Coordinates of C-alpha atoms and ligand atoms in Angstrom, one line a residue:
X1 CA 0.0 0.0 0.0
X2 CA 1.4 3.3 -1.1
X3 CA 1.6 6.0 1.6
X4 CA -0.5 9.0 0.5
X5 CA 1.2 12.4 0.6
X6 CA -0.5 15.4 2.2
X7 CA 0.6 18.3 4.1
X8 CA -1.4 17.0 7.1
X9 CA 0.3 13.6 7.1
X10 CA 0.8 12.4 10.6
X11 CA 4.4 13.1 11.6
X12 CA 4.8 15.8 8.9
X13 CA 3.4 18.6 11.1
X14 CA 5.6 21.3 12.6
X15 CA 6.2 20.8 16.3
X16 CA 3.5 22.6 18.2
X17 CA 5.5 24.1 21.0
X18 CA 9.1 23.5 20.3
X19 CA 11.5 26.4 19.5
X20 CA 13.8 24.7 17.0
X21 CA 11.7 25.5 13.9
X22 CA 11.1 29.2 14.8
X23 CA 13.9 31.4 13.6
X24 CA 14.7 35.1 13.4
X25 CA 12.4 37.8 14.7
X26 CA 9.5 35.4 15.5
X27 CA 11.8 33.5 17.9
X28 CA 12.9 36.7 19.5
X29 CA 9.2 37.8 20.0
X30 CA 8.6 34.5 21.6
X31 CA 11.6 34.7 23.9
X32 CA 10.4 38.1 25.1
X33 CA 7.2 36.2 26.0
X34 CA 5.0 39.2 26.1
X35 CA 2.4 38.1 23.5
X36 CA 3.0 34.4 23.2
X37 CA -0.3 32.7 24.0
X38 CA -0.2 29.5 21.9
X39 CA 0.4 27.0 24.6
X40 CA -1.2 23.6 23.7
X41 CA -2.1 21.6 26.7
X42 CA -4.6 18.8 27.7
X43 CA -5.2 17.8 24.1
X44 CA -5.3 14.1 23.3
X45 CA -3.1 12.1 20.9
X46 CA -4.8 10.8 17.7
X47 CA -6.1 7.3 18.0
X48 CA -3.9 5.6 15.4
X49 CA -1.6 2.7 15.0
X50 CA -3.8 0.4 17.1
X51 CA -5.1 -3.0 15.9
X52 CA -8.8 -2.8 15.5
X53 CA -9.1 -6.6 16.0
X54 CA -6.7 -7.1 18.8
X55 CA -8.3 -4.3 20.8
X56 CA -11.9 -5.3 20.3
X57 CA -12.8 -7.9 23.0
X58 CA -16.5 -7.8 22.1
X59 CA -15.9 -8.6 18.5
X60 CA -13.4 -11.4 19.3
X61 CA -15.6 -13.1 21.8
X62 CA -18.7 -13.0 19.5
X63 CA -16.6 -14.3 16.6
X64 CA -15.1 -17.1 18.7
X65 CA -18.6 -18.1 19.8
X66 CA -20.1 -18.2 16.2
X67 CA -17.0 -19.3 14.2
X68 CA -14.3 -20.8 16.4
X69 CA -12.6 -21.9 13.1
X70 CA -12.2 -18.3 11.8
X71 CA -8.7 -17.3 10.8
X72 CA -7.5 -15.1 13.6
X73 CA -4.2 -14.3 11.8
X74 CA -6.0 -12.8 8.8
X75 CA -8.2 -10.7 11.0
X76 CA -5.2 -9.5 13.1
X77 CA -3.5 -8.4 9.9
X78 CA -6.6 -6.6 8.7
X79 CA -7.1 -5.0 12.1
X80 CA -3.6 -3.6 12.0
X81 CA -4.1 -2.2 8.5
X82 CA -7.5 -0.6 9.5
X83 CA -5.9 1.2 12.4
X84 CA -2.9 2.4 10.4
X85 CA -2.2 6.2 10.2
X86 CA -1.5 6.0 6.5
X87 CA -4.8 4.3 5.8
X88 CA -6.5 6.9 8.0
X89 CA -5.0 9.6 5.8
X90 CA -6.4 7.9 2.7
X91 CA -9.8 7.9 4.4
X92 CA -9.7 11.6 5.0
X93 CA -8.4 12.5 1.5
X94 CA -11.1 10.3 -0.2
X95 CA -13.7 12.3 1.7
X96 CA -12.3 15.7 1.3
X97 CA -11.7 15.3 -2.4
X98 CA -15.2 14.3 -3.4
X99 CA -15.9 12.3 -6.6
X100 CA -16.7 14.5 -9.7
X101 CA -18.9 13.7 -12.6
X102 CA -17.9 14.1 -16.3
X103 CA -21.0 13.8 -18.3
X104 CA -19.3 14.7 -21.6
X105 CA -15.8 14.8 -23.0
X106 CA -14.3 18.0 -24.4
X107 CA -15.6 17.2 -27.9
X108 CA -19.1 17.0 -26.7
X109 CA -19.5 13.2 -26.7
X110 CA -21.1 11.6 -23.6
X111 CA -18.5 10.1 -21.3
X112 CA -20.6 9.4 -18.1
X113 CA -17.6 8.8 -15.9
X114 CA -16.9 9.7 -12.3
X115 CA -13.4 10.7 -11.3
X116 CA -12.2 9.7 -7.8
X117 CA -9.2 10.7 -5.7
X118 CA -6.4 8.1 -5.7
X119 CA -7.1 7.5 -2.0
X120 CA -10.6 6.2 -2.9
X121 CA -9.1 3.6 -5.2
X122 CA -6.5 2.7 -2.5
X123 CA -9.3 2.1 0.0
X124 CA -11.6 0.2 -2.4
X125 CA -8.5 -1.8 -3.5
X126 CA -7.8 -2.7 0.2
X127 CA -11.4 -3.8 0.8
X128 CA -11.5 -6.0 -2.3
X129 CA -8.1 -7.3 -1.5
X130 CA -9.3 -8.4 1.9
X131 CA -12.2 -10.3 0.2
X132 CA -14.9 -8.2 1.9
X133 CA -17.0 -8.3 -1.3
X134 CA -18.2 -11.5 -3.1
X135 CA -15.2 -13.7 -2.0
X136 CA -17.0 -15.6 0.8
X137 CA -19.5 -17.2 -1.6
X138 CA -16.7 -19.3 -3.0
X139 CA -15.3 -20.3 0.4
X140 CA -16.4 -22.8 3.1
X141 CA -18.4 -22.4 6.3
X142 CA -17.2 -19.5 8.5
X143 CA -16.3 -17.3 5.5
X144 CA -19.3 -15.1 5.8
X145 CA -18.9 -14.5 9.5
X146 CA -15.2 -13.8 9.2
X147 CA -16.0 -11.4 6.4
X148 CA -18.6 -9.7 8.7
X149 CA -15.9 -9.1 11.3
X150 CA -13.6 -7.6 8.6
X151 CA -16.5 -5.4 7.3
X152 CA -17.1 -4.1 10.8
X153 CA -13.4 -3.2 11.1
X154 CA -13.2 -1.6 7.7
X155 CA -16.1 0.6 8.3
X156 CA -14.3 2.2 11.2
X157 CA -11.6 3.3 8.8
X158 CA -13.9 4.5 6.1
X159 CA -17.6 3.5 5.5
X160 CA -18.4 5.0 2.1
X161 CA -16.2 2.8 -0.1
X162 CA -18.1 -0.1 1.5
X163 CA -21.2 0.8 -0.5
X164 CA -20.0 -0.9 -3.8
X165 CA -18.3 -3.6 -1.6
X166 CA -21.6 -4.4 0.1
X167 CA -23.6 -4.4 -3.2
X168 CA -21.0 -6.7 -4.8
X169 CA -21.2 -9.1 -1.8
X170 CA -25.0 -9.0 -1.9
X171 CA -25.6 -9.6 -5.6
X172 CA -24.3 -13.2 -5.8
X173 CA -27.3 -15.2 -4.7
X174 CA -29.7 -13.0 -6.8
X175 CA -27.5 -13.2 -9.9
X176 CA -27.8 -17.0 -9.9
X177 CA -31.2 -16.3 -11.4
X178 CA -29.5 -16.0 -14.7
X179 CA -27.2 -19.0 -15.0
X180 CA -25.4 -17.8 -18.2
X181 CA -24.6 -14.4 -16.8
X182 CA -23.6 -16.0 -13.5
X183 CA -21.2 -18.4 -15.3
X184 CA -19.4 -15.5 -17.0
X185 CA -19.3 -13.1 -14.0
X186 CA -19.0 -15.1 -10.8
X187 CA -15.3 -15.7 -10.9
X188 CA -14.6 -12.0 -11.5
X189 CA -17.0 -11.0 -8.7
X190 CA -15.1 -13.2 -6.3
X191 CA -11.7 -12.0 -7.4
X192 CA -9.6 -10.1 -4.9
X193 CA -8.1 -7.9 -7.6
X194 CA -9.6 -4.4 -7.8
X195 CA -9.8 -3.3 -11.4
X196 CA -11.3 0.2 -12.0
X197 CA -10.9 0.1 -15.8
X198 CA -14.1 0.4 -17.9
X199 CA -13.9 -2.8 -20.0
X200 CA -16.0 -5.8 -20.8
X201 CA -15.9 -8.5 -18.0
X202 CA -13.7 -10.8 -20.0
X203 CA -10.9 -8.3 -20.0
X204 CA -11.1 -7.5 -16.3
X205 CA -9.2 -8.8 -13.3
X206 CA -12.2 -8.2 -11.0
X207 CA -15.6 -6.6 -11.1
X208 CA -18.0 -4.8 -8.8
X209 CA -21.8 -4.4 -9.0
X210 CA -24.5 -2.0 -7.8
X211 CA -28.3 -1.9 -7.8
X212 CA -31.1 0.4 -9.1
X213 CA -34.5 0.2 -7.5
X214 CA -35.4 3.7 -6.2
X215 CA -37.1 6.1 -8.6
X216 CA -38.3 9.7 -8.2
X217 CA -41.9 8.7 -7.4
X218 CA -41.0 6.0 -4.8
X219 CA -38.2 4.0 -3.2
X220 CA -40.0 2.0 -0.5
X221 CA -42.9 1.3 -2.8
X222 CA -40.9 -0.1 -5.7
X223 CA -44.0 -1.5 -7.4
X224 CA -44.6 2.1 -8.5
X225 CA -41.4 1.9 -10.7
X226 CA -42.1 3.3 -14.1
X227 CA -38.9 2.2 -16.0
X228 CA -40.1 0.1 -19.0
X229 CA -38.5 -3.1 -20.3
X230 CA -39.2 -4.1 -23.9
X231 CA -38.2 -7.6 -25.0
X232 CA -35.7 -7.5 -27.8
X233 CA -34.2 -11.0 -28.5
X234 CA -32.8 -14.1 -27.0
X235 CA -29.0 -14.2 -26.7
X236 CA -26.3 -16.2 -25.0
X237 CA -27.2 -14.5 -21.7
X238 CA -30.9 -15.3 -22.1
X239 CA -33.7 -12.9 -22.7
X240 CA -32.4 -9.4 -23.6
X241 CA -34.6 -6.3 -23.2
X242 CA -34.2 -2.5 -23.8
X243 CA -34.8 -0.3 -20.8
X244 CA -36.3 3.1 -21.0
X245 CA -36.6 5.1 -17.8
X246 CA -34.6 6.4 -14.8
X247 CA -33.3 5.7 -11.3
X248 CA -33.3 8.5 -8.7
X249 CA -30.6 6.9 -6.5
X250 CA -28.0 4.8 -8.2
X251 CA -24.9 4.5 -6.0
X252 CA -21.4 3.5 -7.2
X253 CA -22.3 4.3 -10.9
X254 CA -18.7 3.2 -11.9
X255 CA -19.6 -0.4 -11.0
X256 CA -19.3 -2.9 -13.9
X257 CA -22.9 -3.9 -13.8
X258 CA -26.2 -3.5 -11.8
X259 CA -29.3 -5.3 -10.9
X260 CA -32.3 -3.1 -11.7
X261 CA -36.1 -3.3 -11.6
X262 CA -38.2 -2.4 -14.6
X263 CA -41.8 -3.0 -15.7
X264 CA -41.9 -5.9 -18.3
X265 CA -45.1 -7.1 -19.9
X266 CA -45.7 -9.7 -17.1
X267 CA -44.9 -7.1 -14.3
X268 CA -42.0 -5.7 -12.3
X269 CA -38.9 -7.7 -13.2
X270 CA -35.2 -7.9 -12.3
X271 CA -32.6 -7.2 -14.9
X272 CA -28.8 -7.5 -15.2
X273 CA -27.5 -4.2 -16.7
X274 CA -23.8 -4.2 -17.6
X275 CA -22.0 -0.9 -18.3
X276 CA -19.9 -2.4 -21.1
X277 CA -21.8 -4.7 -23.6
X278 CA -20.5 -8.0 -25.0
X279 CA -19.5 -6.2 -28.2
X280 CA -17.3 -3.8 -26.2
X281 CA -19.6 -0.7 -26.7
X282 CA -20.8 1.4 -23.7
X283 CA -24.4 0.8 -22.6
X284 CA -26.9 3.7 -22.7
X285 CA -26.7 4.6 -19.0
X286 CA -26.6 8.4 -18.8
X287 CA -25.5 9.8 -15.5
X288 CA -27.5 13.0 -15.0
X289 CA -25.8 14.3 -11.8
X290 CA -24.3 13.2 -8.5
X291 CA -26.1 13.6 -5.3
X292 CA -24.9 16.3 -2.9
X293 CA -25.1 14.2 0.2
X294 CA -24.9 14.8 4.0
X295 CA -22.2 12.2 4.4
X296 CA -20.8 9.2 2.6
X297 CA -18.8 11.7 0.7
X298 CA -16.1 9.4 -0.8
X299 CA -18.8 7.3 -2.5
X300 CA -20.6 8.7 -5.6
X301 CA -24.4 8.3 -5.7
X302 CA -26.0 9.3 -8.9
X303 CA -29.2 9.9 -10.8
X304 CA -29.3 8.0 -14.1
X305 CA -31.5 7.7 -17.2
X306 CA -31.7 4.6 -19.5
X307 CA -32.4 5.5 -23.0
X308 CA -32.6 2.1 -24.6
X309 CA -30.0 0.5 -22.4
X310 CA -29.6 -3.3 -22.9
X311 CA -30.4 -5.6 -20.0
X312 CA -30.9 -9.3 -19.4
X313 CA -33.7 -10.9 -17.4
X314 CA -32.7 -12.4 -14.0
X315 CA -35.3 -14.9 -12.6
X316 CA -38.8 -14.8 -14.0
X317 CA -40.6 -12.0 -15.6
X318 CA -43.0 -10.4 -13.1
X319 CA -41.0 -11.8 -10.1
X320 CA -38.6 -8.9 -9.8
X321 CA -39.2 -7.9 -6.2
X322 CA -38.5 -11.3 -4.6
X323 CA -35.5 -11.7 -7.0
X324 CA -33.8 -8.4 -6.1
X325 CA -34.7 -8.8 -2.5
X326 CA -32.3 -11.7 -2.3
X327 CA -29.7 -8.9 -2.8
X328 CA -31.5 -6.4 -0.6
X329 CA -31.6 -8.8 2.4
X330 CA -27.8 -9.0 2.3
X331 CA -27.3 -5.3 2.0
X332 CA -29.6 -5.0 5.0
X333 CA -27.2 -7.3 6.8
X334 CA -24.4 -4.9 5.9
X335 CA -26.4 -1.9 7.2
X336 CA -26.5 -3.6 10.6
X337 CA -22.8 -4.7 10.4
X338 CA -21.7 -1.3 9.2
X339 CA -23.6 0.5 11.9
X340 CA -22.3 -1.9 14.6
X341 CA -18.8 -1.3 13.4
X342 CA -19.3 2.5 13.4
X343 CA -20.7 2.2 16.9
X344 CA -17.6 0.4 18.0
X345 CA -15.5 3.1 16.3
X346 CA -17.4 6.0 18.0
X347 CA -17.2 4.2 21.4
X348 CA -13.4 3.6 21.0
X349 CA -12.9 7.3 20.2
X350 CA -14.9 8.4 23.2
X351 CA -13.0 6.1 25.5
X352 CA -9.6 7.1 24.1
X353 CA -10.4 10.8 24.3
X354 CA -11.8 10.7 27.9
X355 CA -8.9 8.6 29.1
X356 CA -6.5 11.5 28.2
X357 CA -8.5 14.6 28.6
X358 CA -8.6 16.1 32.1
X359 CA -11.3 18.2 33.6
X360 CA -11.9 19.3 37.2
X361 CA -8.6 17.7 38.3
X362 CA -8.8 14.2 36.8
X363 CA -9.2 12.4 33.5
X364 CA -12.8 12.6 32.2
X365 CA -13.0 8.8 32.2
X366 CA -12.7 8.9 36.0
X367 CA -15.6 11.3 36.5
X368 CA -18.5 9.2 37.8
X369 CA -21.1 10.6 35.5
X370 CA -18.8 10.2 32.5
X371 CA -18.2 6.6 33.5
X372 CA -21.9 6.1 33.4
X373 CA -22.1 7.5 29.8
X374 CA -19.1 5.5 28.6
X375 CA -20.2 2.2 30.1
X376 CA -23.6 2.7 28.6
X377 CA -22.1 3.3 25.1
X378 CA -19.9 0.2 25.5
X379 CA -22.9 -1.9 26.4
X380 CA -24.9 -0.7 23.4
X381 CA -21.9 -1.1 21.1
X382 CA -21.4 -4.7 22.2
X383 CA -25.1 -5.5 22.0
X384 CA -25.1 -4.2 18.4
X385 CA -22.0 -6.3 17.4
X386 CA -23.7 -9.3 19.0
X387 CA -27.0 -8.9 17.0
X388 CA -25.3 -8.1 13.7
X389 CA -22.9 -11.0 14.0
X390 CA -25.7 -13.4 14.9
X391 CA -27.5 -12.5 11.7
X392 CA -24.2 -13.0 9.7
X393 CA -23.9 -16.4 11.3
X394 CA -27.3 -17.3 9.9
X395 CA -26.1 -16.4 6.4
X396 CA -23.2 -18.9 7.0
X397 CA -25.6 -21.8 7.2
X398 CA -27.7 -21.7 4.1
X399 CA -29.0 -25.2 4.3
X400 CA -30.1 -25.1 8.0
X401 CA -33.9 -24.6 8.2
X402 CA -33.7 -23.1 11.7
X403 CA -31.1 -20.6 10.6
X404 CA -33.3 -19.7 7.6
X405 CA -36.1 -18.7 10.0
X406 CA -33.7 -16.7 12.1
X407 CA -32.4 -14.9 9.0
X408 CA -36.0 -14.1 8.1
X409 CA -36.7 -12.5 11.5
X410 CA -33.4 -11.0 12.3
X411 CA -32.8 -9.2 9.0
X412 CA -35.4 -6.5 9.5
X413 CA -34.9 -6.5 13.3
X414 CA -31.2 -6.0 13.2
X415 CA -31.4 -3.4 10.4
X416 CA -34.1 -1.5 12.3
X417 CA -32.7 -1.6 15.8
X418 CA -29.0 -1.4 15.3
X419 CA -29.3 1.5 12.9
X420 CA -31.7 3.4 15.2
X421 CA -29.4 3.0 18.1
X422 CA -26.3 3.9 16.0
X423 CA -27.4 7.4 15.3
X424 CA -28.2 8.1 19.0
X425 CA -24.9 6.5 20.1
X426 CA -22.9 8.6 17.6
X427 CA -24.3 11.8 19.0
X428 CA -23.5 10.8 22.6
X429 CA -20.0 9.6 21.7
X430 CA -19.4 12.9 19.9
X431 CA -20.4 14.8 23.0
X432 CA -17.8 12.9 25.0
X433 CA -15.2 14.7 22.9
X434 CA -16.8 18.0 23.6
X435 CA -16.2 20.6 20.9
X436 CA -13.4 18.6 19.3
X437 CA -15.9 16.0 18.4
X438 CA -17.8 18.4 16.2
X439 CA -14.8 19.6 14.2
X440 CA -14.0 18.3 10.7
X441 CA -10.4 17.5 11.1
X442 CA -7.9 14.7 10.9
X443 CA -7.9 12.5 14.0
X444 CA -11.1 13.2 15.9
X445 CA -12.7 14.4 12.7
X446 CA -13.5 10.7 12.2
X447 CA -16.3 11.3 14.6
X448 CA -18.0 13.8 12.3
X449 CA -17.8 11.2 9.5
X450 CA -19.3 8.5 11.7
X451 CA -22.1 10.8 12.8
X452 CA -23.0 11.7 9.2
X453 CA -22.9 8.1 8.0
X454 CA -25.3 6.7 10.7
X455 CA -28.6 7.9 9.2
X456 CA -27.7 6.6 5.8
X457 CA -27.5 3.0 7.0
X458 CA -31.0 3.5 8.6
X459 CA -32.6 5.0 5.4
X460 CA -31.2 3.1 2.5
X461 CA -32.3 -0.4 1.6
X462 CA -35.6 0.0 3.6
X463 CA -36.0 2.7 6.1
X464 CA -37.0 2.0 9.8
X465 CA -40.8 1.7 9.2
X466 CA -40.3 -0.5 6.2
X467 CA -38.2 -2.8 8.4
X468 CA -40.7 -2.9 11.2
X469 CA -43.5 -3.7 8.7
X470 CA -41.3 -6.4 7.2
X471 CA -41.0 -8.0 10.6
X472 CA -44.8 -8.1 10.9
X473 CA -44.9 -9.8 7.5
X474 CA -42.5 -12.5 8.7
X475 CA -44.4 -13.1 11.9
X476 CA -47.8 -13.3 10.2
X477 CA -46.6 -16.2 8.0
X478 CA -46.7 -18.8 10.8
X479 CA -46.2 -22.5 10.1
X480 CA -45.3 -23.8 6.7
X481 CA -42.9 -26.4 5.5
X482 CA -39.8 -24.4 6.6
X483 CA -41.0 -24.3 10.2
X484 CA -42.5 -21.5 12.4
X485 CA -40.7 -18.2 12.9
X486 CA -42.3 -17.7 16.4
X487 CA -41.2 -21.2 17.5
X488 CA -37.8 -20.5 16.1
X489 CA -37.5 -17.3 18.0
X490 CA -38.7 -18.9 21.2
X491 CA -36.0 -21.6 20.8
X492 CA -33.4 -19.0 20.2
X493 CA -34.4 -17.1 23.4
X494 CA -34.7 -20.4 25.3
X495 CA -30.9 -20.8 25.1
X496 CA -30.6 -18.1 27.8
X497 CA -33.5 -19.3 29.9
X498 CA -32.9 -19.1 33.7
X499 CA -29.8 -16.8 33.5
X500 CA -31.6 -13.6 34.4
X501 CA -35.2 -13.2 35.7
X502 CA -35.6 -9.9 33.9
X503 CA -34.7 -11.5 30.6
X504 CA -37.0 -14.5 31.3
X505 CA -39.9 -12.2 31.9
X506 CA -39.1 -10.1 28.9
X507 CA -38.8 -13.0 26.6
X508 CA -42.0 -14.8 27.9
X509 CA -44.0 -11.6 27.5
X510 CA -42.8 -11.2 23.9
X511 CA -43.6 -14.8 22.9
X512 CA -47.0 -14.7 24.5
X513 CA -47.8 -11.5 22.5
X514 CA -47.3 -13.6 19.4
X515 CA -49.4 -16.5 20.7
X516 CA -52.2 -14.2 22.0
X517 CA -52.3 -12.6 18.5
X518 CA -52.7 -16.0 16.9
X519 CA -55.3 -17.4 19.5
X520 CA -57.6 -14.4 19.8
X521 CA -58.3 -12.2 16.8
X522 CA -55.9 -13.7 14.3
X523 CA -53.1 -11.4 13.7
X524 CA -54.7 -8.3 15.2
X525 CA -52.1 -8.1 18.0
X526 CA -49.4 -7.6 15.3
X527 CA -50.7 -4.3 14.0
X528 CA -48.8 -1.7 12.1
X529 CA -49.1 1.0 14.8
X530 CA -47.1 -1.1 17.2
X531 CA -44.6 -2.5 14.7
X532 CA -41.6 -0.5 15.8
X533 CA -42.2 -1.4 19.5
X534 CA -42.3 -5.0 18.5
X535 CA -39.1 -4.8 16.4
X536 CA -37.3 -3.1 19.3
X537 CA -38.5 -5.8 21.8
X538 CA -37.4 -8.7 19.5
X539 CA -34.0 -7.0 19.1
X540 CA -33.6 -6.5 22.9
X541 CA -34.6 -10.1 23.7
X542 CA -32.2 -11.6 21.2
X543 CA -29.4 -9.2 22.2
X544 CA -29.9 -10.3 25.9
X545 CA -29.8 -14.0 25.0
X546 CA -26.6 -13.4 22.9
X547 CA -24.8 -11.5 25.6
X548 CA -25.6 -14.2 28.0
X549 CA -23.8 -16.6 25.7
X550 CA -20.7 -14.7 24.8
X551 CA -20.2 -11.6 27.0
X552 CA -19.0 -11.6 30.6
X553 CA -21.7 -11.6 33.4
X554 CA -21.1 -8.0 34.4
X555 CA -22.0 -6.8 30.9
X556 CA -24.9 -9.2 30.5
X557 CA -26.3 -8.2 33.9
X558 CA -25.9 -4.4 33.1
X559 CA -27.7 -4.9 29.7
X560 CA -30.7 -6.6 31.4
X561 CA -30.9 -4.1 34.2
X562 CA -30.8 -1.1 31.8
X563 CA -32.7 -2.3 28.7
X564 CA -35.3 -4.8 29.8
X565 CA -37.2 -3.1 32.5
X566 CA -39.5 0.0 32.3
X567 CA -40.1 1.3 28.8
X568 CA -36.9 0.3 27.1
X569 CA -33.5 2.0 26.7
X570 CA -33.2 5.5 28.0
X571 CA -30.9 8.4 27.2
X572 CA -27.3 7.2 27.5
X573 CA -25.7 7.6 30.9
X574 CA -28.6 6.4 33.0
X575 CA -27.3 3.0 34.1
X576 CA -28.3 2.1 37.7
X577 CA -25.7 2.3 40.4
X578 CA -25.3 -1.4 40.9
X579 CA -23.6 -1.7 37.5
X580 CA -19.9 -2.7 37.3
X581 CA -18.9 0.5 35.4
X582 CA -15.1 -0.1 35.6
X583 CA -15.2 -3.6 34.2
X584 CA -17.4 -2.6 31.3
X585 CA -15.1 0.3 30.5
X586 CA -12.0 -1.7 30.8
X587 CA -13.3 -4.4 28.4
X588 CA -14.1 -1.8 25.8
X589 CA -10.9 0.3 25.9
X590 CA -9.2 0.4 22.5
X591 CA -5.8 0.1 24.1
Ligands
FAD601 C1 -26.9 8.0 -0.1 C2 -28.0 7.1 -0.6 C3 -27.6 6.1 -1.5 C4 -28.6 5.3 -2.1 N1 -28.3 4.4 -3.0 C5 -29.2 3.7 -3.7 C6 -28.9 2.7 -4.7 O1 -27.7 2.6 -5.0 N2 -29.9 2.1 -5.3 C7 -31.2 2.2 -4.9 O2 -32.1 1.6 -5.5 N3 -31.6 3.1 -4.0 C8 -30.6 3.8 -3.3 N4 -30.9 4.7 -2.3 C9 -32.3 5.0 -2.1 C10 -32.9 4.4 -0.8 O3 -32.9 3.0 -0.8 C11 -34.3 5.0 -0.6 O4 -34.1 6.4 -0.3 C12 -35.1 4.4 0.5 O5 -35.4 3.0 0.2 C13 -36.3 5.1 0.8 O6 -37.1 5.4 -0.3 P1 -37.6 6.9 -0.6 O7 -36.4 7.8 -0.5 O8 -38.3 6.9 -1.9 O9 -38.5 7.3 0.5 P2 -40.1 6.9 0.7 O10 -40.3 5.5 0.1 O11 -40.9 8.0 0.2 O12 -40.2 6.7 2.3 C14 -40.2 7.9 3.1 C15 -40.4 7.5 4.5 O13 -41.7 6.9 4.6 C16 -41.7 5.6 5.3 N5 -42.7 4.8 4.7 C17 -42.8 4.3 3.5 N6 -43.9 3.5 3.4 C18 -44.5 3.5 4.6 C19 -45.6 2.8 5.2 N7 -46.4 2.0 4.4 N8 -45.9 3.0 6.5 C20 -45.1 3.7 7.2 N9 -44.0 4.4 6.8 C21 -43.7 4.3 5.5 C22 -40.3 5.1 5.0 O14 -39.9 4.2 6.1 C23 -39.5 6.4 5.1 O15 -39.1 6.7 6.4 C24 -30.0 5.5 -1.7 C25 -30.3 6.4 -0.8 C26 -29.3 7.2 -0.2 C27 -29.7 8.3 0.8

């Protein structure tokens, strides 16, 4: 990895208070001392050069529980790279120098290209090199959960380049719906070589993919899509159509291909849309403009129009929504994983800062009320890692019917709850850094990036309400050949039975809500108005049972005391006195 150059490179700054670099009259002025006010004291060192894996006990314990066979050495190496100061500089540069769109070349021809800073390519190359995209699909059991751990570490370095990484990971199962395309593309999707050149797949070392569902008139309600697909001919890749229409959000437009939805004669269908066609010509995907986003700056998100673009049917005509949701469910997993990683990153920054910053005569971390805030952040962060990794472990066992049911329930639950808590946690972690947390600068400026990224994970790929409503859909489909989701959930929660009376009461009440709904009044108990409350309660119950299994008792106990009584989690920093603050903080310290 090449070290980026920049005037703010760590180590390249002038000494802040030494005299050696000051010469001539300035030095004289300083020696006189009359007007010298620039003394820098009580500021913290940057959090850099630490190993994101080695210093994350919560992640390691959860990983060991779900995948004892995971390759620790690979994760240690990735953890070191993710904490490296040179990589942190890449992350800053890729966000400061935003991507720029070139719709036309200087002769007036359409070019539809996006130019990125070299640091963007360095970061995306590192993520692909680590196999965080489609690589796990061609590996054995444990690969998905190991990848999940890597994804959670990478996002702490830089989350926006993970957008194309996540979409490339998610596309594989859905793409199997067109066997001929899959045969030509799957090896290149799994390749760990990043190749940003615009060429046909056959000439590339590796490829990435994106997705296009959202249109101006609706994103959640994709059935309102207006893009039209007209059948053209049968080819080596199956049924080929021309697409006419637009997409309102189309991220990573420099990807090699996309799965998109369009209205075919038999209804909304899923299509494979490559940027370069088999004859080497460029497909008719016109990038209209890039979105001016709140965060996620290093990644380009665009608006596009298709004016007769060629695309190939994936799955059956009219079955586009379930087909593309095979992809959507995996990007939802990544929203939960990404947020859990960012929560860990924010918590680590808060712990690091407060361990060095003094106020009122001692380090902030020793002030009792700050201890309460920090311990609460640490509990939330560990609970998020536990839930997100539990979902990833279900992806790892595709042939296990019980895990299929857990995947169905936990996908909307984890996406909803982890993302909701992530935004709140980022605000509180930022506040631990005081004013420095709010400043866009190298080092603690990472906090601002985390804060801006959090709402995105909650909005895209199904915002909070859509996730809560999806949980209702899953719960209403009781029974069936695959088994019963409520029975599966009860079995999952049963693994922690007897460990904590609060958790037992909470889990029992939850399960009887489902049974009551089934016994009296059909599904009336599972109504839309209460869907968020239900999603929250399922998340809390599963988090409790997971922490029982792979977190120390002091953390499990504090989770149950603070999250399972009353009306759910409160503002951070309201843990009861009986909690073992010091042990929780010690466990979460990033060094
Ligand atoms: C940075 C960024 C990148 C993106 N990249 C892509 C991409 O690459 N490809 C792509 O296809 N999309 C992409 N999206 C779009 C994203 O997936 C949508 O914005 C999202 O699905 C919501 O759709 P919408 O914006 O149309 O909002 P709407 O569908 O109008 O929803 C607005 C709100 O209403 C709520 N709502 C909707 N229906 C109901 C209901 N029945 N009951 C209660 N509440 C409801 C939603 O939860 C949401 O909070 C991206 C978005 C962002 C911000």
